[in-house]
PDB file of C-alpha atoms in Angstrom:
ATOM      1  CA  MET A   2       0.058   0.218   0.119  1.00 74.00           C
ATOM      2  CA  SER A   3       1.255   3.425  -0.760  1.00 84.00           C
ATOM      3  CA  ASP A   4       1.449   6.352   1.714  1.00 89.00           C
ATOM      4  CA  GLU A   5      -1.792   8.054   0.112  1.00 90.00           C
ATOM      5  CA  GLU A   6      -3.706   4.901   0.729  1.00 91.00           C
ATOM      6  CA  TRP A   7      -2.847   4.492   4.542  1.00 92.00           C
ATOM      7  CA  ASP A   8      -3.574   8.341   4.772  1.00 92.00           C
ATOM      8  CA  THR A   9      -7.034   7.766   3.532  1.00 92.00           C
ATOM      9  CA  LEU A  10      -7.433   4.898   5.546  1.00 91.00           C
ATOM     10  CA  VAL A  11      -6.336   6.607   8.997  1.00 91.00           C
ATOM     11  CA  HIS A  12      -8.815   9.443   7.754  1.00 91.00           C
ATOM     12  CA  GLN A  13     -11.636   6.918   7.361  1.00 90.00           C
ATOM     13  CA  LEU A  14     -11.145   5.339  10.780  1.00 88.00           C
ATOM     14  CA  GLN A  15     -10.789   8.814  12.690  1.00 89.00           C
ATOM     15  CA  ALA A  16     -13.850   9.725  10.745  1.00 88.00           C
ATOM     16  CA  GLN A  17     -16.037   7.168  12.373  1.00 86.00           C
ATOM     17  CA  PRO A  18     -17.971   7.881  15.610  1.00 84.00           C
ATOM     18  CA  HIS A  19     -16.412   6.954  19.057  1.00 80.00           C
ATOM     19  CA  ALA A  20     -17.890   4.030  20.737  1.00 78.00           C
ATOM     20  CA  GLY A  21     -20.251   4.894  23.766  1.00 76.00           C
ATOM     21  CA  PRO A  22     -21.247   2.525  26.548  1.00 70.00           C
ATOM     22  CA  ARG A  23     -24.003   0.180  25.950  1.00 72.00           C
ATOM     23  CA  PRO A  24     -27.639   1.546  26.996  1.00 77.00           C
ATOM     24  CA  PHE A  25     -28.220   1.785  30.582  1.00 84.00           C
ATOM     25  CA  PHE A  26     -24.769   0.696  31.459  1.00 83.00           C
ATOM     26  CA  TYR A  27     -24.012   3.146  34.094  1.00 85.00           C
ATOM     27  CA  ASN A  28     -27.575   2.485  35.848  1.00 85.00           C
ATOM     28  CA  ARG A  29     -27.069  -1.089  36.175  1.00 86.00           C
ATOM     29  CA  VAL A  30     -23.501  -0.143  37.812  1.00 86.00           C
ATOM     30  CA  HIS A  31     -24.867   2.635  40.111  1.00 86.00           C
ATOM     31  CA  ALA A  32     -27.617  -0.292  41.028  1.00 85.00           C
ATOM     32  CA  ARG A  33     -25.309  -2.842  41.728  1.00 84.00           C
ATOM     33  CA  LEU A  34     -23.214  -0.202  43.944  1.00 83.00           C
ATOM     34  CA  THR A  35     -26.216   0.606  45.874  1.00 82.00           C
ATOM     35  CA  ALA A  36     -27.510  -2.429  46.382  1.00 78.00           C
ATOM     36  CA  ASP A  37     -24.219  -3.886  47.882  1.00 67.00           C
ATOM     37  CA  ALA A  38     -23.869  -0.898  50.366  1.00 62.00           C
ATOM     38  CA  SER A  39     -27.240  -0.816  51.469  1.00 56.00           C
ATOM     39  CA  GLY A  40     -29.477  -3.568  52.799  1.00 57.00           C
ATOM     40  CA  GLN A  41     -27.234  -6.791  52.310  1.00 56.00           C
ATOM     41  CA  ARG A  42     -25.799  -7.132  55.792  1.00 63.00           C
ATOM     42  CA  GLN A  43     -23.262  -9.978  55.780  1.00 65.00           C
ATOM     43  CA  THR A  44     -23.128 -12.823  58.363  1.00 72.00           C
ATOM     44  CA  LEU A  45     -19.332 -12.980  58.572  1.00 70.00           C
ATOM     45  CA  PRO A  46     -16.907  -9.907  59.035  1.00 73.00           C
ATOM     46  CA  GLY A  47     -15.126  -8.709  56.238  1.00 74.00           C
ATOM     47  CA  TRP A  48     -11.847  -9.791  57.079  1.00 71.00           C
ATOM     48  CA  LEU A  49     -12.796 -13.080  57.500  1.00 70.00           C
ATOM     49  CA  ARG A  50     -14.130 -13.324  54.142  1.00 74.00           C
ATOM     50  CA  ARG A  51     -10.807 -13.068  52.919  1.00 82.00           C
ATOM     51  CA  PRO A  52      -8.877 -16.716  52.704  1.00 86.00           C
ATOM     52  CA  ALA A  53      -5.810 -15.797  53.960  1.00 88.00           C
ATOM     53  CA  TYR A  54      -7.238 -14.376  57.289  1.00 84.00           C
ATOM     54  CA  ALA A  55      -9.394 -17.293  57.956  1.00 84.00           C
ATOM     55  CA  ALA A  56      -6.577 -19.977  57.255  1.00 89.00           C
ATOM     56  CA  LEU A  57      -4.139 -17.519  59.550  1.00 90.00           C
ATOM     57  CA  LEU A  58      -6.986 -17.631  62.207  1.00 88.00           C
ATOM     58  CA  GLY A  59      -7.674 -21.558  61.784  1.00 88.00           C
ATOM     59  CA  ALA A  60      -3.917 -22.034  62.208  1.00 89.00           C
ATOM     60  CA  LEU A  61      -3.588 -19.969  65.267  1.00 90.00           C
ATOM     61  CA  VAL A  62      -6.565 -21.741  66.866  1.00 89.00           C
ATOM     62  CA  MET A  63      -5.150 -25.238  66.110  1.00 87.00           C
ATOM     63  CA  THR A  64      -1.737 -24.177  67.498  1.00 85.00           C
ATOM     64  CA  LEU A  65      -3.398 -22.559  71.039  1.00 87.00           C
ATOM     65  CA  SER A  66      -5.982 -25.275  71.564  1.00 85.00           C
ATOM     66  CA  GLY A  67      -3.432 -28.145  71.761  1.00 77.00           C
ATOM     67  CA  ASP A  68      -2.552 -29.680  75.229  1.00 73.00           C
ATOM     68  CA  GLY A  69       1.122 -28.956  74.977  1.00 69.00           C
ATOM     69  CA  ALA A  70       2.166 -32.745  74.848  1.00 68.00           C
ATOM     70  CA  ALA A  71       4.906 -32.143  72.507  1.00 66.00           C
ATOM     71  CA  LEU A  72       6.718 -29.234  74.268  1.00 67.00           C
ATOM     72  CA  ARG A  73       6.966 -31.475  77.504  1.00 70.00           C
ATOM     73  CA  PRO A  74       9.716 -34.219  78.355  1.00 70.00           C
ATOM     74  CA  ALA A  75       8.722 -37.680  78.178  1.00 66.00           C
ATOM     75  CA  ALA A  76       8.051 -39.092  81.430  1.00 66.00           C
ATOM     76  CA  GLY A  77      10.928 -41.648  82.467  1.00 60.00           C
ATOM     77  CA  GLY A  78      13.560 -40.087  80.473  1.00 57.00           C
ATOM     78  CA  THR A  79      17.408 -40.555  81.340  1.00 57.00           C
ATOM     79  CA  HIS A  80      20.091 -38.170  80.687  1.00 56.00           C
ATOM     80  CA  CYS A  81      22.574 -38.747  78.650  1.00 57.00           C
ATOM     81  CA  ASP A  82      26.068 -39.366  80.030  1.00 57.00           C
ATOM     82  CA  ALA A  83      27.942 -37.676  77.215  1.00 57.00           C
ATOM     83  CA  CYS A  84      25.460 -34.624  77.409  1.00 58.00           C
ATOM     84  CA  SER A  85      26.913 -32.202  79.789  1.00 59.00           C
ATOM     85  CA  ASN A  86      23.874 -29.553  79.479  1.00 61.00           C
ATOM     86  CA  GLY A  87      21.168 -31.919  80.914  1.00 56.00           C
ATOM     87  CA  GLN A  88      19.963 -32.934  77.690  1.00 59.00           C
ATOM     88  CA  GLN A  89      17.846 -36.079  77.606  1.00 58.00           C
ATOM     89  CA  SER A  90      19.258 -39.341  75.898  1.00 57.00           C
ATOM     90  CA  PRO A  91      17.995 -40.268  72.332  1.00 59.00           C
ATOM     91  CA  VAL A  92      17.293 -43.826  73.441  1.00 59.00           C
ATOM     92  CA  LEU A  93      14.549 -44.214  75.900  1.00 55.00           C
ATOM     93  CA  GLN A  94      14.738 -47.062  78.150  1.00 54.00           C
ATOM     94  CA  ARG A  95      11.801 -49.256  78.784  1.00 51.00           C
TER      95      ARG A  95
END
């Protein structure tokens, strides 16, 4: 294509009317925004509806609800003779 053909094509494209939004688009958007803001009360708080916060809260509850058995030393364990700092031996006596 020559330069004149490109120029006429560009002028034809510029002469076309600009596309506008579909009819009643802004009315629908406004209706959705006002419906969300008005009467619909959510049963859960906003921060809990986000999955990351809910997972963090669940992990925190699971961590705090344990009895701490994993943190206490085993009953009847003997101290290692080679351990000078009072650690328990890796092998428990039966």
